[in-house]
Backbone as a chain_set.jsonl record, in Angstrom:
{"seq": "XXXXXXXXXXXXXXXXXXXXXXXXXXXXXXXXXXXXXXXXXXXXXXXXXXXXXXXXXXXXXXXXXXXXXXXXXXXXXXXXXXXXXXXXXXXXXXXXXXXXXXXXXXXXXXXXXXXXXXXXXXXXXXXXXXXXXXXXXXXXXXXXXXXXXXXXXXX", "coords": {"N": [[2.209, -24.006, -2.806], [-0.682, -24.759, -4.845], [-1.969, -23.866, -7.704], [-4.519, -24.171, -7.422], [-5.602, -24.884, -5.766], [-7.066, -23.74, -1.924], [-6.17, -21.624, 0.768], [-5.968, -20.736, 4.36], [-4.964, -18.089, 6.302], [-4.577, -16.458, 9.509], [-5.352, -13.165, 10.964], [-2.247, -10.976, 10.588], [-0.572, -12.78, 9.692], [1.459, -14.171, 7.186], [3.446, -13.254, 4.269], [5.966, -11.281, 5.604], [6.646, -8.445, 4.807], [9.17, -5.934, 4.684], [8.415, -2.996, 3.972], [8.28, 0.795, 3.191], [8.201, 1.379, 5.612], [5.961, 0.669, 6.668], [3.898, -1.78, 8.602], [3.743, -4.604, 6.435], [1.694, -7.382, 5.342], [1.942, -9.792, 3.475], [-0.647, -10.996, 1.922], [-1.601, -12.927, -0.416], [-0.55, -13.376, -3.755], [0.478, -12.566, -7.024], [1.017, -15.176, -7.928], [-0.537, -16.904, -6.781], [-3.228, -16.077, -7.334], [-3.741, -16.154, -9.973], [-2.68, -13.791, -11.331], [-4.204, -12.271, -10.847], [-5.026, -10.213, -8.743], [-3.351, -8.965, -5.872], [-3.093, -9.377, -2.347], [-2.638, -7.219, 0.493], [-2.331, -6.791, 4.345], [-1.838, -4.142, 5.718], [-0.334, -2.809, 8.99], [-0.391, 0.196, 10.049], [1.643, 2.462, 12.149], [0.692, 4.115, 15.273], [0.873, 7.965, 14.498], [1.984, 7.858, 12.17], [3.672, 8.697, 8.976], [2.357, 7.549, 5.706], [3.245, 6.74, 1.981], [4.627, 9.351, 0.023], [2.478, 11.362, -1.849], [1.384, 9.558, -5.149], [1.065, 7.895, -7.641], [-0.549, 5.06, -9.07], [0.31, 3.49, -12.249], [-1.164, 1.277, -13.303], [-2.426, -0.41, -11.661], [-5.708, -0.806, -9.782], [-6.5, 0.175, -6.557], [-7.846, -1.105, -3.804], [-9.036, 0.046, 0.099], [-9.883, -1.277, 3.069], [-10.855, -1.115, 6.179], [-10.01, -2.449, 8.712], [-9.215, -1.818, 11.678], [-8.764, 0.796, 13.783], [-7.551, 4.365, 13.038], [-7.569, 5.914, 9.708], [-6.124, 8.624, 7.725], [-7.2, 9.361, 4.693], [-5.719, 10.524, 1.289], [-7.048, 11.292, -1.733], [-7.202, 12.213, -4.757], [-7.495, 15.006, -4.393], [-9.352, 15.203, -2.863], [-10.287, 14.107, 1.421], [-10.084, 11.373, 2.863], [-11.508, 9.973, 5.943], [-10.958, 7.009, 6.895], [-12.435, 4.494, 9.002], [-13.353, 1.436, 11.236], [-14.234, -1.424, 9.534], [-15.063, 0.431, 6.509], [-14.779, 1.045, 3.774], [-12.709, 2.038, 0.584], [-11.95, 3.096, -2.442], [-9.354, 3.38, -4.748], [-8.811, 4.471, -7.596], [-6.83, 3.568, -10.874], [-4.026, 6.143, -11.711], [-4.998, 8.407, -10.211], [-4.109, 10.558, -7.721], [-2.403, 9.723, -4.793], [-2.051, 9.285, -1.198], [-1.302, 8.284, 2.08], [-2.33, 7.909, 5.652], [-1.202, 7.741, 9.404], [-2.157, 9.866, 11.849], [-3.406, 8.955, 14.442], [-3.325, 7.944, 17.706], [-3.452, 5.13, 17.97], [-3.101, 2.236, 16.48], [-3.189, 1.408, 13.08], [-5.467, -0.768, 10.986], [-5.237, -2.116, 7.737], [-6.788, -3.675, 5.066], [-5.416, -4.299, 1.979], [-6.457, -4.429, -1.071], [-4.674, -5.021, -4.155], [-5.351, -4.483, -7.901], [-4.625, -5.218, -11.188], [-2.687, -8.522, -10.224], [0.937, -7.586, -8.702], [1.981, -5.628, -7.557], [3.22, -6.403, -5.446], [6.13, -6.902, -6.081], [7.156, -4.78, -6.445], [7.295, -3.958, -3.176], [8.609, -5.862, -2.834], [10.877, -5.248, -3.896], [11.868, -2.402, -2.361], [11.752, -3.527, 0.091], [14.619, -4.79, -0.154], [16.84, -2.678, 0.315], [19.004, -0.857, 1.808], [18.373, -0.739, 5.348], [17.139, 2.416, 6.877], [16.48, 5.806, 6.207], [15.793, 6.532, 3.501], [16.353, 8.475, -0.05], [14.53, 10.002, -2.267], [15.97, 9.871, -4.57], [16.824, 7.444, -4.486], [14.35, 6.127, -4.564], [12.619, 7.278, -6.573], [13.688, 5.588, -8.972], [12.606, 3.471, -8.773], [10.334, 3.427, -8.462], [9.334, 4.225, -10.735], [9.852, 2.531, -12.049], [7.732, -0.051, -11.652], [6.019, 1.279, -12.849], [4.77, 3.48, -10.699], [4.213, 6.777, -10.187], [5.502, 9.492, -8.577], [4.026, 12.759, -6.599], [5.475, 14.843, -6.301], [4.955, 17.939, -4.211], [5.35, 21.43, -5.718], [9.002, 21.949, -5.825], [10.12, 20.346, -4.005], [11.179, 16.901, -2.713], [14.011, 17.291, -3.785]], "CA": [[0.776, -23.89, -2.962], [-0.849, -24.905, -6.048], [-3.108, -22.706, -8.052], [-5.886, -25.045, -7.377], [-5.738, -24.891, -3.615], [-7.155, -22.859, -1.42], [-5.633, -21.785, 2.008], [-6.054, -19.867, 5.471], [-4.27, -17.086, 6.815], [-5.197, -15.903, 10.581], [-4.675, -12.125, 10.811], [-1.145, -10.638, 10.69], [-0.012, -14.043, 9.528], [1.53, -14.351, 5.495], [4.663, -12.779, 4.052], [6.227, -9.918, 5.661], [7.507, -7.418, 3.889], [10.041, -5.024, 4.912], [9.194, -1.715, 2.976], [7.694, 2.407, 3.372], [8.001, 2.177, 7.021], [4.884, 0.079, 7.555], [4.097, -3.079, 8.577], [3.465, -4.977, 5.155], [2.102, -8.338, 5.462], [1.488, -10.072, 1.617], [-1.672, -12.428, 2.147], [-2.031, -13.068, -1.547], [0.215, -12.559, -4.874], [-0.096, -13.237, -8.316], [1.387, -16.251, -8.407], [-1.554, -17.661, -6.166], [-4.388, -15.299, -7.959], [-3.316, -16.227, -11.368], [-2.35, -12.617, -11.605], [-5.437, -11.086, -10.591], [-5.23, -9.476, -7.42], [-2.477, -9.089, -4.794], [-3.654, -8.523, -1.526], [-1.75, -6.802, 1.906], [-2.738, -6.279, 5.555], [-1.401, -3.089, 6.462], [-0.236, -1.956, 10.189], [0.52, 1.606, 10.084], [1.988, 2.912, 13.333], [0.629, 5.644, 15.308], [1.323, 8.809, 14.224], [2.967, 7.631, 10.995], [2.875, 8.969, 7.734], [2.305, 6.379, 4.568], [4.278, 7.0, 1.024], [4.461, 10.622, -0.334], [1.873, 11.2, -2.791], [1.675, 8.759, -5.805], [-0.461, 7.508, -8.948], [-0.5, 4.031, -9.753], [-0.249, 3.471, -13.474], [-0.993, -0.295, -13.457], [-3.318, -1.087, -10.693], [-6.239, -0.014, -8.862], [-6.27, -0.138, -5.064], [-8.922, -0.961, -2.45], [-8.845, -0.597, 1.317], [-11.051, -2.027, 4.179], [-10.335, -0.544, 7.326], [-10.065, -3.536, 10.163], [-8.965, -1.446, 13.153], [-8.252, 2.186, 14.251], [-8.608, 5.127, 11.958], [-6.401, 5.923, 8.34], [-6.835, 9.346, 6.666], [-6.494, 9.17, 3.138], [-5.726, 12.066, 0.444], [-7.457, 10.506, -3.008], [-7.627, 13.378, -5.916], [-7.723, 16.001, -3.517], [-10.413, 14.616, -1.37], [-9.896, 13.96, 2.305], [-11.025, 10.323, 3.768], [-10.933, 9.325, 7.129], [-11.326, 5.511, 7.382], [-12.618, 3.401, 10.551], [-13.495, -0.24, 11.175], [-14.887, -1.578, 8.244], [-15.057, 1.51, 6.072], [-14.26, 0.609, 2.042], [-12.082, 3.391, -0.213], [-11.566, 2.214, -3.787], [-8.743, 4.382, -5.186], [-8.353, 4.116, -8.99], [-5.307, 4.068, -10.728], [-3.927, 6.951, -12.623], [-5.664, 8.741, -9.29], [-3.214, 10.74, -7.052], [-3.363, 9.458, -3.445], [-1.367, 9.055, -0.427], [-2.515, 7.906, 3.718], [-1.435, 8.532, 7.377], [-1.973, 7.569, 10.862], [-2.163, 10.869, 12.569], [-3.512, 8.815, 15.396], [-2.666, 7.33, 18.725], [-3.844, 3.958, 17.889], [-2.255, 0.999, 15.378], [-4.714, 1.53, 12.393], [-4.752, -2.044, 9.859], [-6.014, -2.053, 6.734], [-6.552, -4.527, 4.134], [-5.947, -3.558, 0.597], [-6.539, -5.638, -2.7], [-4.391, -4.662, -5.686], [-5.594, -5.808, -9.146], [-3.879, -6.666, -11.177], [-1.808, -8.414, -9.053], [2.144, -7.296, -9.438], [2.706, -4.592, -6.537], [3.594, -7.466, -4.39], [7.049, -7.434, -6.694], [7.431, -3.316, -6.015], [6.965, -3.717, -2.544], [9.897, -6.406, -2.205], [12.113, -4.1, -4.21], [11.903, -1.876, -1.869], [11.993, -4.209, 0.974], [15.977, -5.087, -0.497], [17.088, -1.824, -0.034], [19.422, -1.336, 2.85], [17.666, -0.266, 5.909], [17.811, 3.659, 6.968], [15.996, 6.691, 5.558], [15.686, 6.679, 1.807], [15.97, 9.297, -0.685], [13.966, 10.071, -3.473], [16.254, 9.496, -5.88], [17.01, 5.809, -4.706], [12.918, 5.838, -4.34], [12.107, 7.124, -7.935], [13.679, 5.166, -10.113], [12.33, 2.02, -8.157], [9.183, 3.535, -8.412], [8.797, 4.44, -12.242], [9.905, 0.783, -12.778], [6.86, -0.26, -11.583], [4.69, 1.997, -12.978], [4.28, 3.937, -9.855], [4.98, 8.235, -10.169], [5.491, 10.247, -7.229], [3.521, 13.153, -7.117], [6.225, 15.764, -5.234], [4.589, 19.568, -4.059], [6.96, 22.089, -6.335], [9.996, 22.39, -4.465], [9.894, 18.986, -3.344], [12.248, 16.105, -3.127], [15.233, 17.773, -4.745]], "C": [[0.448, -24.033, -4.446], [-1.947, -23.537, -6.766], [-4.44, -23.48, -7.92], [-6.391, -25.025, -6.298], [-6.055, -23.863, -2.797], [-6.254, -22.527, 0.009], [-5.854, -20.452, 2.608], [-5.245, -18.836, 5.844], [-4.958, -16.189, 8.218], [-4.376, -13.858, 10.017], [-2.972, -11.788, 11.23], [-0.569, -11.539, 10.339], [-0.051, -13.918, 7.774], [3.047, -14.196, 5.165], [5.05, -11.683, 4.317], [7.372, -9.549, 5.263], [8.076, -6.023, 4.421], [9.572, -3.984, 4.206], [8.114, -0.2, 3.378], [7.543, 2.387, 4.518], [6.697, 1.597, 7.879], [4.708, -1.393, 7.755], [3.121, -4.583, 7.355], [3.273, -6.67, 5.234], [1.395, -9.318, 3.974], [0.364, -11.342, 2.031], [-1.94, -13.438, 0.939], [-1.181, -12.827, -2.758], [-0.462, -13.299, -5.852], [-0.184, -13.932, -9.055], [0.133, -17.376, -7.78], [-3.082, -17.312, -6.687], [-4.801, -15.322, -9.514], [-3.429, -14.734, -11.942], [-3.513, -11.245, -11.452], [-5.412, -10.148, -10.195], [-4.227, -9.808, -6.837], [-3.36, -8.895, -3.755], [-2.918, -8.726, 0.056], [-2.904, -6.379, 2.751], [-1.399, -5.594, 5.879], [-1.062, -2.711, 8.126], [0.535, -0.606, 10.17], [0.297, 2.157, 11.625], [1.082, 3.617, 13.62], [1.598, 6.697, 14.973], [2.194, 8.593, 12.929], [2.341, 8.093, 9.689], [3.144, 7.53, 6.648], [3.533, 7.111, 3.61], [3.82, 8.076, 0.438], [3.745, 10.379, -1.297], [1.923, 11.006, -4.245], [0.469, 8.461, -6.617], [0.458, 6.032, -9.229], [-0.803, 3.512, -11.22], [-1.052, 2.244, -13.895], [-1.784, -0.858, -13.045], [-4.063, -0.484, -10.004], [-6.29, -0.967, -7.217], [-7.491, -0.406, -4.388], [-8.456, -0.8, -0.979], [-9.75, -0.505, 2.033], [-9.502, -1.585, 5.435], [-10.845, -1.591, 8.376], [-9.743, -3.257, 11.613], [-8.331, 0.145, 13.147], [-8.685, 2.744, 13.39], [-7.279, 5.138, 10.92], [-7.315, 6.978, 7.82], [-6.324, 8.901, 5.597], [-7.069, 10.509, 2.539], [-5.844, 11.04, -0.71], [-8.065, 11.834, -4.092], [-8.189, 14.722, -5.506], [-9.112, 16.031, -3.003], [-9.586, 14.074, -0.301], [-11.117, 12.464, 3.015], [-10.689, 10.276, 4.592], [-11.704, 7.88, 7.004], [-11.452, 5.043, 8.81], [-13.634, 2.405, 10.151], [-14.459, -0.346, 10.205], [-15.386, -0.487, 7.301], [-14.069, 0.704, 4.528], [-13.364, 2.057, 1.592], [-11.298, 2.115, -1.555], [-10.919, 3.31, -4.489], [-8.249, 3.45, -6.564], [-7.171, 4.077, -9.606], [-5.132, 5.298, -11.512], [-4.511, 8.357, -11.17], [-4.575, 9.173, -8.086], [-3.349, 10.23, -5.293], [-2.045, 8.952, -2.685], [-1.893, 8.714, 1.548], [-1.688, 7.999, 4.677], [-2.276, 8.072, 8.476], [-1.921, 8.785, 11.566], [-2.632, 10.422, 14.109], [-2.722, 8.379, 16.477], [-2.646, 6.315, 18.886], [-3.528, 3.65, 16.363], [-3.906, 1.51, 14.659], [-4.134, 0.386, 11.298], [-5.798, -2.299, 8.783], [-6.039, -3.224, 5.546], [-6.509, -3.83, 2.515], [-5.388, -4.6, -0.624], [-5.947, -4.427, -3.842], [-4.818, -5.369, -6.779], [-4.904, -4.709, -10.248], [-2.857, -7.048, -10.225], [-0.054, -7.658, -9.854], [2.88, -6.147, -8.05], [3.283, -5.327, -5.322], [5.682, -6.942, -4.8], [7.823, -5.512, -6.096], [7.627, -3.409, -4.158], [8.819, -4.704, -1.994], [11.51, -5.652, -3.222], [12.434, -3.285, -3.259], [12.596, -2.305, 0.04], [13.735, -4.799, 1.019], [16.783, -3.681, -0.126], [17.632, -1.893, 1.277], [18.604, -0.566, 4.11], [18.402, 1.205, 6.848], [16.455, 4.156, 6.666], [16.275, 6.415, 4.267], [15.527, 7.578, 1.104], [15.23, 9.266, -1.881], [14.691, 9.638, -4.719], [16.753, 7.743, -5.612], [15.717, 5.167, -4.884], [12.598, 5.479, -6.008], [12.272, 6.612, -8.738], [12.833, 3.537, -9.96], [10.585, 2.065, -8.648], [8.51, 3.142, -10.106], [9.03, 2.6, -12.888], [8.577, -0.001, -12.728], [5.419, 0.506, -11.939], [3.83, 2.837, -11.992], [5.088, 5.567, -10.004], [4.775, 9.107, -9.227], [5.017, 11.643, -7.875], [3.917, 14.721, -5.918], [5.321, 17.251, -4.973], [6.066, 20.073, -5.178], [7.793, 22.447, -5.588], [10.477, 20.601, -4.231], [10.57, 17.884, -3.894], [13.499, 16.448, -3.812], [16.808, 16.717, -3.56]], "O": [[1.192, -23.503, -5.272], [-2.459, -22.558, -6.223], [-5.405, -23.068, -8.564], [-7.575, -25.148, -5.982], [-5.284, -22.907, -2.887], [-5.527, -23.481, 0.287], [-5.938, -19.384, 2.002], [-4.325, -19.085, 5.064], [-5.791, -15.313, 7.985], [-3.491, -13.48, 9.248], [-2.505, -12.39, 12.197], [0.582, -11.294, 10.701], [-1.062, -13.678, 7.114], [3.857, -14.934, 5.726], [4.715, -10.795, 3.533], [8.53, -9.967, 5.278], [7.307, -5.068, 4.534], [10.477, -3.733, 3.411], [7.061, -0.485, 3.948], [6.778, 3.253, 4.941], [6.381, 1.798, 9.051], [5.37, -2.18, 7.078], [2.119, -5.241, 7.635], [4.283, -7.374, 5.214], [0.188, -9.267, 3.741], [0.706, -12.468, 2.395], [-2.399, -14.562, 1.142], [-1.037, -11.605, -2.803], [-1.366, -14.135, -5.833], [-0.761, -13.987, -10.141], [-0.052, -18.489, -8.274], [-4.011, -18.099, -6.509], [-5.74, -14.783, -10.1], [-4.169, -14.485, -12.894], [-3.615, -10.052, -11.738], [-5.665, -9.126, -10.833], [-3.875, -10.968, -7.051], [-4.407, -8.3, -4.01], [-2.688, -9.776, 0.655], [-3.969, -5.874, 2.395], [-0.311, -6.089, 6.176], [-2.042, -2.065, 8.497], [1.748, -0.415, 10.254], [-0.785, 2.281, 12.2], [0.382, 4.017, 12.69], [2.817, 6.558, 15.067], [3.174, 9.327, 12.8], [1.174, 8.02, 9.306], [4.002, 6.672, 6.852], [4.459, 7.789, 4.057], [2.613, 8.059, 0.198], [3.984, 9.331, -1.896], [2.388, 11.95, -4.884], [-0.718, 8.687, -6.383], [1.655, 5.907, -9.491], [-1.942, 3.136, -11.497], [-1.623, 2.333, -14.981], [-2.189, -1.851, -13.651], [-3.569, 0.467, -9.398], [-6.174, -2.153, -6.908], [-8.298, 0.496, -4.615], [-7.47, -1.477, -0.689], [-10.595, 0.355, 1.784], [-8.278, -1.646, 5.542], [-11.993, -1.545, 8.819], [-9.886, -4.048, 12.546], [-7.401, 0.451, 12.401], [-9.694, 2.404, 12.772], [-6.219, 4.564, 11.167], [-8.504, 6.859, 7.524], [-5.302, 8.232, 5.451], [-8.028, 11.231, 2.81], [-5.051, 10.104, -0.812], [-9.224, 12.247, -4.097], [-9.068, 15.374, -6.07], [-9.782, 17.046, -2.817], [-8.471, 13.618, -0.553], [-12.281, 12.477, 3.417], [-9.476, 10.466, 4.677], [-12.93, 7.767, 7.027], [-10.579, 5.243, 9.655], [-14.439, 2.402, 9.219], [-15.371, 0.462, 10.025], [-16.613, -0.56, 7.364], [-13.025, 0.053, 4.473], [-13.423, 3.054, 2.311], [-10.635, 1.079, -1.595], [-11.643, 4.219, -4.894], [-7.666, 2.371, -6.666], [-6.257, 4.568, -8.944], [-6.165, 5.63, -12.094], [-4.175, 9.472, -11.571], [-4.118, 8.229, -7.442], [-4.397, 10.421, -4.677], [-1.135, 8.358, -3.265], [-2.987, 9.096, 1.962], [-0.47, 8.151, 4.577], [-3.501, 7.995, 8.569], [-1.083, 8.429, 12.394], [-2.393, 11.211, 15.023], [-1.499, 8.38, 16.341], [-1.965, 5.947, 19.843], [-3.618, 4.39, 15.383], [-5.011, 1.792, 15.123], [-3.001, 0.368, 10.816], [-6.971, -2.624, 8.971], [-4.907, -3.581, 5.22], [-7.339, -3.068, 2.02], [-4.358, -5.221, -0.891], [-6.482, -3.392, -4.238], [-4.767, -6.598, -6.826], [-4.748, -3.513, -10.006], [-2.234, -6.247, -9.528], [0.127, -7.338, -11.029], [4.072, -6.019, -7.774], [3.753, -4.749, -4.342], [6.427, -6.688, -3.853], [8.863, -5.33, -5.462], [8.437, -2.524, -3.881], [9.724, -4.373, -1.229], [12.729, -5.689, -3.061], [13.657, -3.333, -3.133], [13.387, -1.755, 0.805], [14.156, -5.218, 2.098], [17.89, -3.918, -0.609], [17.128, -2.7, 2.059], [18.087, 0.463, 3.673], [19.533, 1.272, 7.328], [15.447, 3.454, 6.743], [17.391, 5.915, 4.124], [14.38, 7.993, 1.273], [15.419, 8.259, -2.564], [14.146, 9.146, -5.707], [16.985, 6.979, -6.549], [15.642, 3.993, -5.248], [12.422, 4.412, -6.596], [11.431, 6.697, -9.633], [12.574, 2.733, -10.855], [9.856, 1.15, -9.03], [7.703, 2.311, -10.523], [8.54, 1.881, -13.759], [8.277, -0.622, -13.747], [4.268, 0.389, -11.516], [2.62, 3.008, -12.139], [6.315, 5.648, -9.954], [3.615, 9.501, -9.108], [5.261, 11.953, -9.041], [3.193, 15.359, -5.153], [4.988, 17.641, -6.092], [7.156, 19.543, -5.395], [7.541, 23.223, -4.665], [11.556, 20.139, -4.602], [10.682, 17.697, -5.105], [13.952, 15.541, -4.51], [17.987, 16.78, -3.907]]}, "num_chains": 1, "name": "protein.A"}
């Protein structure tokens, strides 16, 4: 694809990405955005939780809610998202999300600058299993992303 060119993508259709347990599909990077914006369609299971709570140093987040519901925890506020429903989480801004429901919930979310595309396939390399924190964190801080453990937590 050139950077000049535009192109389609039906839903669920792009690059999928293996990584946190959800279904990660890359519509956009920053090689196509000239580093602008990344941007993923989300399927998070029912009943699934997202990635333990986290601050992005690097990038702020959006998401658009396209189907089911998604709480989100954003600076100790409580969202619940449904269909078409915006949440613009800043960076530097602690925040983490969950399906608590019974129904697939899919979200779109624009990173800018782009670059979390590159975090996301780190993660996606990793062999598949459970993951601990300490194979998590250092993956994380590389990218400018800091987990944001309860005390006690992750040891």
């Amino acid at each position: 694809m050139s950077l000049g060119g535009g192109y389609m993508l039906s839903s669920r259709k792009g690059t999928q990405i293996p990584a946190i347990g959800l279904n990660i599909t890359m519509k956009a990077n920053g090689s196509a955005t000239r580093d602008a914006y990344s941007l993923f369609e989300y399927a998070i299971p029912p009943e699934t939780n997202g990635p333990p709570a986290h601050i992005h140093t690097r990038e702020d987040e959006s998401f658009i809610c396209l189907a089911g519901r998604l709480d989100v925890s954003l600076g100790g506020e409580e969202f619940t998202l449904e269909f078409g429903d915006y949440l613009y989480l800043p960076r530097n801004v602690v925040h983490t999300f969950r399906n608590p429901y019974g129904d697939e919930a899919r979200v779109i979310s624009v990173v800018s600058p782009a670059g979390l595309e590159a975090y996301y396939q780190a993660l996606g390399e990793l062999p598949p299993g459970p993951k601990d924190m300490a194979t998590l964190k250092p993956i994380m801080e590389e990218f400018g992303i800091e987990l944001q453990l309860p005390p006690g937590g992750g040891h």
